[in-house]
Coordinates of C-alpha atoms in Angstrom, one line a residue:
X24 CA 11.6 -31.0 19.7
X25 CA 9.0 -30.9 22.5
X26 CA 7.4 -34.3 23.3
X27 CA 3.8 -34.8 24.5
X28 CA 3.7 -36.2 28.0
X29 CA 2.5 -39.8 28.4
X30 CA 0.4 -38.6 31.4
X31 CA -1.4 -35.8 29.6
X32 CA -5.0 -35.3 30.7
X33 CA -6.1 -35.0 27.0
X34 CA -4.2 -37.8 25.2
X35 CA -4.4 -37.9 21.5
X36 CA -5.1 -41.5 20.3
X37 CA -2.3 -42.9 18.2
X38 CA -2.9 -42.2 14.5
X39 CA -5.5 -39.5 15.3
X40 CA -5.0 -35.9 14.2
X41 CA -5.9 -33.2 16.7
X42 CA -6.3 -29.9 14.9
X43 CA -5.6 -26.7 16.8
X44 CA -6.2 -23.4 15.0
X45 CA -4.1 -20.5 16.0
X46 CA -4.9 -18.3 13.2
X47 CA -3.4 -14.8 13.3
X48 CA -5.3 -11.7 12.6
X49 CA -2.2 -10.0 11.4
X50 CA -2.0 -8.9 7.8
X51 CA 1.3 -9.3 6.0
X52 CA 2.3 -7.4 2.9
X53 CA 5.2 -8.3 0.5
X54 CA 6.1 -6.4 -2.6
X55 CA 8.9 -6.6 -5.2
X56 CA 10.0 -3.6 -7.3
X57 CA 12.5 -2.9 -10.0
X58 CA 14.7 0.1 -9.1
X59 CA 15.0 2.6 -11.9
X60 CA 18.7 3.2 -13.0
X61 CA 20.5 6.0 -11.2
X62 CA 17.8 6.2 -8.4
X63 CA 19.3 4.2 -5.6
X64 CA 20.5 7.1 -3.4
X65 CA 17.2 8.9 -3.6
X66 CA 15.3 5.7 -3.1
X67 CA 17.3 5.0 0.2
X68 CA 16.2 8.3 1.6
X69 CA 12.6 7.9 0.5
X70 CA 12.1 4.5 2.0
X71 CA 13.7 5.7 5.3
X72 CA 11.2 8.6 5.3
X73 CA 8.3 6.3 4.4
X74 CA 9.2 4.0 7.2
X75 CA 9.4 6.9 9.8
X76 CA 6.1 8.3 8.5
X77 CA 4.3 5.0 9.0
X78 CA 6.0 4.2 12.3
X79 CA 5.0 7.7 13.7
X80 CA 1.5 7.8 12.4
X81 CA 0.2 4.2 12.3
X82 CA 0.2 2.5 15.7
X83 CA -1.2 -0.7 14.1
X84 CA 1.7 -1.0 11.7
X85 CA 3.9 -3.5 13.5
X86 CA 6.8 -3.7 11.0
X87 CA 7.9 -2.2 7.7
X88 CA 11.2 -3.4 6.4
X89 CA 12.9 -2.8 3.0
X90 CA 15.6 -5.0 1.4
X91 CA 17.8 -4.3 -1.6
X92 CA 19.2 -7.0 -3.9
X93 CA 23.0 -7.2 -4.0
X94 CA 23.1 -5.7 -7.5
X95 CA 20.8 -2.9 -6.3
X96 CA 18.3 -3.6 -9.1
X97 CA 15.4 -4.9 -6.9
X98 CA 13.7 -3.6 -3.8
X99 CA 11.6 -5.7 -1.6
X100 CA 9.3 -4.6 1.3
X101 CA 7.8 -6.7 4.0
X102 CA 5.2 -5.1 6.3
X103 CA 3.0 -6.4 9.0
X104 CA -0.2 -4.8 10.2
X105 CA -1.8 -5.7 13.5
X106 CA -5.1 -6.6 11.9
X107 CA -7.5 -5.6 9.1
X108 CA -8.5 -2.3 10.9
X109 CA -4.8 -1.3 10.9
X110 CA -4.6 -2.2 7.2
X111 CA -7.6 0.0 6.4
X112 CA -6.0 2.8 8.5
X113 CA -2.7 2.5 6.5
X114 CA -4.5 2.5 3.2
X115 CA -6.7 5.5 4.0
X116 CA -3.6 7.5 4.9
X117 CA -1.9 6.9 1.5
X118 CA -3.5 9.9 -0.3
X119 CA -1.7 12.1 2.3
X120 CA 1.6 10.2 2.1
X121 CA 4.2 12.9 1.2
X122 CA 6.6 10.2 -0.1
X123 CA 4.3 8.0 -2.3
X124 CA 4.6 10.0 -5.5
X125 CA 8.4 10.2 -5.3
X126 CA 8.6 6.5 -4.5
X127 CA 6.5 5.6 -7.5
X128 CA 8.8 7.6 -9.8
X129 CA 11.8 5.6 -8.5
X130 CA 10.6 2.1 -9.0
X131 CA 8.4 -0.2 -11.1
X132 CA 6.2 -2.6 -9.3
X133 CA 6.7 -6.2 -10.2
X134 CA 4.5 -8.0 -7.7
X135 CA 2.5 -7.4 -4.6
X136 CA 1.1 -10.0 -2.2
X137 CA -1.0 -9.8 0.9
X138 CA -1.3 -12.6 3.5
X139 CA -4.0 -13.2 6.1
X140 CA -7.7 -12.5 6.6
X141 CA -8.1 -9.7 4.1
X142 CA -11.8 -8.7 3.8
X143 CA -13.6 -8.8 0.5
X144 CA -14.4 -5.0 0.6
X145 CA -10.7 -4.2 0.8
X146 CA -9.9 -6.6 -2.2
X147 CA -12.7 -4.9 -4.2
X148 CA -11.4 -1.4 -3.4
X149 CA -7.9 -2.3 -4.5
X150 CA -9.2 -3.9 -7.7
X151 CA -11.3 -0.9 -8.6
X152 CA -8.2 1.4 -7.9
X153 CA -6.3 -0.7 -10.5
X154 CA -3.9 -2.1 -7.8
X155 CA -3.1 -5.7 -8.6
X156 CA -2.5 -7.7 -5.5
X157 CA -2.3 -11.5 -5.0
X158 CA -4.1 -12.6 -1.8
X159 CA -3.2 -15.6 0.3
X160 CA -5.2 -17.1 3.2
X161 CA -3.5 -18.6 6.2
X162 CA -3.1 -22.3 6.2
X163 CA -1.0 -23.4 9.1
X164 CA 2.0 -22.4 11.2
X165 CA 2.8 -20.3 14.2
X166 CA 3.7 -16.8 15.2
X167 CA 5.6 -16.4 18.4
X168 CA 4.8 -12.6 18.3
X169 CA 1.0 -13.2 18.4
X170 CA -0.8 -11.8 21.4

């Protein structure tokens, strides 16, 4: 663990808390799905295509990863967008997503969560569209990948 130098120009008095805010602008998305029986092979192909489609067409999409439970009954996705602008860009592309309809036929959504500084307009739009998402604000931590 790194130690603070005793000769620091900006010493923190013993017992005092010095707050440093390094809030990320990144938006993180997590979702959990039930995989419909007999659909795993088709689902593998669809999520690979979905990932390539986002990677090729969404420069602000920094990561999109899919994980399958050992019994192949649950699918999880973790995605990271550069910021709220990239999140809007991703969402606005969805009506043209050639894989969205097939994906929806292969899974049942259990839970969706978004993390970060999601604007109220976005939350309202998702709510009006009937998309249930839990939102979480950043509290503390670090991100070594932040710019």
